[in-house]
C-alpha cells in the first residue's frame, strides 16, 4: 500500500506503487514541477512515529542549498529490511540530486544501516543519528514478549532487541561521515532508572554510540524530543555543512576501543 502525500501529509492518492507514480506524474505535469537538484537531506522518523516528528529540523534549516525530503514508512507494519527497501526506492527516484545526507531518529538510523547492507549510492555524504539504538534497545528486551508491545510495534519492534545474533548485530557501520546525538543526564541513571547507565528514557548512551562516528554529542533531552531540541538542531546543521557538531569545540569521534564507554 503506497500513498502520495504533500508536505502537510495531505493525501492525493493511495493504492499500488503504479497508481501513485501515475498520480505523481500528473501533479508534476500540471504544476510544472522540476526534479529536485543539489543536496538532498532525507529525514527518517523512528518506530511508531511519522515524518511530522522530524519537522522541527528541516523547518529550522536553510532553504537555500538543501532539498528537504521527509521519508514516510510503515515502521510498525513491516520488518526493518522491508523499510530499507522502501528507502532504496526513494533514493533511486532522486535522479537529479548530486549529494544525499540523512537525518535520522531512533530506528530510522537502523533502516539506513540496513539499506547499506545491500546498496551504496556514491552520492551519500553524511548522516546524523539522534537516539538510534545502534546496539539494540534494552527496553525492547524487557517488553518483547508483552502482547501490547508486540501488537503496537509489530515485527520491527521484535528486531530492536540487543540479541548478539539478531538483526541489529548484522548491520554494517556506515562508510561515510556520521555523527551521533544521544539523550542523557550525564550520570549513571539517566532518565529511566530501569535501564543500565545513562539514557534518554528509551535508549542508553552506550547503545547509541557506534565506533566510527566522526563526532558525538550528549544533550539533556528525552528520546521523543531530541528532534525539537535547539542545541540538537544547531548541531545537525553544523554537521551537515562541516562534518562536526560545533565549530567552537573539537569533535569527539568514537574510536573502536572506546565505543562502549560512557
Coordinates of C-alpha atoms in Angstrom, one line a residue:
X1 CA 0.0 0.0 0.0
X2 CA 1.5 3.3 -1.1
X3 CA 0.4 7.0 -0.8
X4 CA 1.1 10.3 -2.4
X5 CA 1.3 13.0 0.3
X6 CA 2.1 16.7 0.2
X7 CA 4.3 18.4 2.7
X8 CA 1.3 18.7 5.1
X9 CA 0.6 15.0 4.9
X10 CA -2.5 15.6 2.8
X11 CA -3.2 12.5 0.7
X12 CA -3.6 12.8 -3.1
X13 CA -3.6 9.1 -3.9
X14 CA -3.3 5.7 -2.2
X15 CA -3.0 2.2 -3.7
X16 CA -0.3 0.4 -5.7
X17 CA 3.0 2.0 -6.5
X18 CA 2.0 2.2 -10.1
X19 CA -1.2 4.2 -9.2
X20 CA 0.9 6.6 -7.0
X21 CA 3.6 7.1 -9.7
X22 CA 0.9 7.9 -12.2
X23 CA -0.7 10.5 -9.9
X24 CA 2.6 12.0 -9.0
X25 CA 3.5 12.4 -12.7
X26 CA 0.2 14.1 -13.3
X27 CA 0.8 16.5 -10.4
X28 CA 4.3 17.3 -11.7
X29 CA 3.0 18.0 -15.2
X30 CA 0.0 20.1 -14.0
X31 CA 2.2 22.2 -11.7
X32 CA 5.3 22.3 -14.0
X33 CA 7.4 20.8 -11.1
X34 CA 11.0 20.3 -11.9
X35 CA 13.1 17.4 -10.5
X36 CA 14.9 18.2 -7.2
X37 CA 18.6 19.1 -7.6
X38 CA 21.5 19.8 -5.3
X39 CA 21.9 18.4 -1.8
X40 CA 19.0 16.2 -0.7
X41 CA 18.6 15.6 3.1
X42 CA 16.4 12.6 3.8
X43 CA 14.7 12.6 7.2
X44 CA 13.7 9.2 8.7
X45 CA 11.5 9.0 11.8
X46 CA 11.6 6.4 14.4
X47 CA 9.3 3.4 15.1
X48 CA 5.7 4.4 15.7
X49 CA 6.2 7.9 14.6
X50 CA 5.7 9.9 11.4
X51 CA 7.6 12.3 9.3
X52 CA 5.9 15.1 11.2
X53 CA 8.1 14.2 14.2
X54 CA 11.1 15.3 12.3
X55 CA 9.7 18.6 11.0
X56 CA 11.4 20.9 13.6
X57 CA 14.7 20.2 12.0
X58 CA 14.0 21.0 8.3
X59 CA 11.9 23.9 9.4
X60 CA 14.9 25.4 11.1
X61 CA 17.4 24.5 8.3
X62 CA 18.3 26.9 5.4
X63 CA 16.0 26.6 2.4
X64 CA 18.9 27.5 0.1
X65 CA 21.4 24.8 -0.6
X66 CA 19.3 21.9 0.7
X67 CA 16.4 19.8 -0.6
X68 CA 14.5 18.5 2.4
X69 CA 12.9 15.1 1.8
X70 CA 10.7 13.6 4.6
X71 CA 10.6 9.8 4.3
X72 CA 7.3 8.3 5.5
X73 CA 7.4 4.5 6.0
X74 CA 5.2 1.9 7.8
X75 CA 7.6 1.4 10.7
X76 CA 5.3 -0.8 12.8
X77 CA 3.9 -2.9 10.0
X78 CA 7.0 -4.4 8.3
X79 CA 10.5 -5.6 9.2
X80 CA 13.4 -3.2 9.1
X81 CA 14.6 -4.9 5.9
X82 CA 11.4 -4.0 4.0
X83 CA 11.6 -0.4 5.2
X84 CA 15.2 -0.3 3.9
X85 CA 13.8 -1.5 0.5
X86 CA 11.4 1.5 0.5
X87 CA 14.3 3.8 1.3
X88 CA 16.2 2.4 -1.6
X89 CA 13.3 3.1 -3.9
X90 CA 13.2 6.7 -2.7
X91 CA 16.9 7.2 -3.2
X92 CA 16.7 5.7 -6.7
X93 CA 14.0 8.3 -7.5
X94 CA 16.2 11.2 -6.7
X95 CA 17.9 11.1 -10.1
X96 CA 18.9 14.7 -10.3
X97 CA 20.4 15.4 -6.9
X98 CA 24.2 15.5 -6.6
X99 CA 24.5 14.8 -2.9
X100 CA 22.5 12.9 -0.3
X101 CA 22.6 13.1 3.5
X102 CA 20.4 11.6 6.2
X103 CA 19.0 12.9 9.5
X104 CA 17.5 10.0 11.4
X105 CA 15.8 9.4 14.7
X106 CA 15.8 6.2 16.6
X107 CA 15.0 3.2 14.4
X108 CA 15.4 5.4 11.3
X109 CA 19.1 5.0 11.7
X110 CA 18.8 1.2 11.7
X111 CA 16.8 1.5 8.5
X112 CA 19.7 3.4 6.8
X113 CA 22.2 0.9 8.1
X114 CA 20.1 -2.0 6.7
X115 CA 19.9 -0.2 3.4
X116 CA 23.7 0.0 3.4
X117 CA 23.9 -3.8 3.7
X118 CA 22.6 -4.2 0.2
X119 CA 23.3 -0.8 -1.5
X120 CA 25.8 2.0 -1.6
X121 CA 25.0 5.2 -3.6
X122 CA 28.1 7.2 -4.3
X123 CA 26.2 10.4 -3.7
X124 CA 25.8 9.7 0.0
X125 CA 27.7 12.3 2.0
X126 CA 26.8 12.4 5.8
X127 CA 24.3 11.3 8.4
X128 CA 23.3 12.5 11.8
X129 CA 21.7 9.9 14.2
X130 CA 19.5 11.0 17.1
X131 CA 18.9 8.4 19.7
X132 CA 19.5 5.4 17.4
X133 CA 19.9 2.1 19.4
X134 CA 22.9 1.0 17.4
X135 CA 23.4 -2.0 19.7
X136 CA 19.8 -2.6 20.4
X137 CA 17.3 -1.3 23.0
X138 CA 17.3 -2.8 26.4
X139 CA 13.7 -1.6 26.7
X140 CA 12.8 -3.9 23.8
X141 CA 14.4 -6.8 25.7
X142 CA 12.1 -6.1 28.6
X143 CA 8.9 -5.8 26.5
X144 CA 9.4 -8.1 23.6
X145 CA 7.1 -10.8 25.0
X146 CA 4.4 -8.3 26.0
X147 CA 1.4 -8.7 23.8
X148 CA 0.6 -5.0 23.7
X149 CA 4.2 -4.2 22.7
X150 CA 4.1 -6.9 20.0
X151 CA 0.8 -5.6 18.6
X152 CA 1.7 -2.0 18.6
X153 CA 5.3 -2.2 17.3
X154 CA 5.0 -5.2 15.0
X155 CA 7.8 -7.1 13.5
X156 CA 10.3 -4.3 13.7
X157 CA 9.8 -4.0 17.4
X158 CA 11.0 -7.5 17.8
X159 CA 14.1 -6.7 15.9
X160 CA 15.1 -3.9 18.3
X161 CA 16.4 -6.3 20.9
X162 CA 20.1 -6.5 22.0
X163 CA 20.5 -10.1 20.8
X164 CA 24.1 -10.6 19.6
X165 CA 22.7 -12.8 16.9
X166 CA 19.8 -10.5 16.0
X167 CA 19.1 -8.2 13.1
X168 CA 20.9 -5.2 14.6
X169 CA 24.1 -7.1 15.1
X170 CA 24.3 -7.8 11.4
X171 CA 24.1 -4.2 10.3
X172 CA 27.2 -2.5 8.7
X173 CA 28.8 0.6 10.1
X174 CA 28.4 3.5 7.6
X175 CA 31.5 4.1 5.5
X176 CA 30.8 7.8 5.2
X177 CA 30.9 10.6 7.8
X178 CA 28.3 10.2 10.5
X179 CA 27.7 11.9 13.9
X180 CA 25.6 10.7 16.9
X181 CA 23.4 12.8 19.2
X182 CA 22.2 11.0 22.3
X183 CA 20.0 12.0 25.2
X184 CA 21.1 11.6 28.8
X185 CA 21.7 13.3 32.1
X186 CA 25.4 12.8 32.3
X187 CA 25.1 10.4 35.2
X188 CA 24.8 6.6 35.7
X189 CA 21.0 6.6 35.9
X190 CA 19.7 8.7 33.1
X191 CA 16.0 9.5 32.6
X192 CA 14.9 5.9 33.2
X193 CA 16.4 4.1 36.2
X194 CA 15.3 0.7 34.9
X195 CA 17.8 1.0 32.1
X196 CA 21.6 0.4 32.6
X197 CA 23.6 3.5 32.7
X198 CA 22.9 7.0 31.3
X199 CA 19.9 7.0 28.9
X200 CA 17.2 9.2 27.3
X201 CA 14.4 7.2 28.8
X202 CA 14.3 4.7 25.9
X203 CA 17.8 4.2 24.5
X204 CA 21.0 4.0 26.6
X205 CA 24.1 6.2 25.8
X206 CA 26.2 3.0 25.4
X207 CA 23.8 1.6 22.7
X208 CA 23.6 4.9 20.9
X209 CA 27.4 5.0 20.5
X210 CA 28.8 3.4 17.4
X211 CA 32.5 3.1 16.6
X212 CA 33.5 5.1 13.5
X213 CA 31.4 8.2 14.3
X214 CA 33.1 11.5 13.5
X215 CA 31.5 13.3 16.4
X216 CA 29.3 12.5 19.5
X217 CA 27.1 14.8 21.5
X218 CA 25.0 14.2 24.6
X219 CA 22.1 16.5 25.3
X220 CA 19.8 16.5 28.4
X221 CA 16.7 15.6 26.5
X222 CA 14.4 12.5 26.5
X223 CA 14.1 10.3 23.5
X224 CA 10.9 11.6 21.9
X225 CA 12.0 15.2 21.9
X226 CA 15.6 15.0 20.6
X227 CA 14.4 16.3 17.2
X228 CA 13.0 19.5 18.7
X229 CA 15.9 20.5 20.9
X230 CA 17.5 23.7 19.8
X231 CA 21.0 22.5 20.6
X232 CA 20.4 19.3 18.6
X233 CA 19.0 21.2 15.6
X234 CA 22.0 23.6 15.5
X235 CA 24.4 20.6 15.8
X236 CA 22.6 18.8 12.9
X237 CA 23.0 21.9 10.7
X238 CA 26.7 22.2 11.5
X239 CA 27.4 18.6 10.9
X240 CA 25.7 18.5 7.5
X241 CA 27.8 21.5 6.5
X242 CA 31.1 20.8 8.2
X243 CA 31.2 17.2 9.4
X244 CA 31.2 18.2 13.1
X245 CA 28.6 19.3 15.6
X246 CA 30.2 22.6 16.6
X247 CA 32.9 24.9 15.2
X248 CA 33.6 26.1 18.8
X249 CA 34.8 22.8 20.2
X250 CA 36.9 19.9 19.0
X251 CA 34.9 16.9 17.6
X252 CA 34.5 13.9 19.9
X253 CA 35.0 10.9 17.5
X254 CA 34.2 7.4 18.7
X255 CA 37.0 5.0 18.1
X256 CA 36.6 1.3 18.4
X257 CA 38.2 0.7 21.7
X258 CA 36.1 3.4 23.4
X259 CA 32.8 2.8 21.7
X260 CA 31.3 1.1 24.7
X261 CA 32.4 3.7 27.2
X262 CA 30.1 6.3 28.6

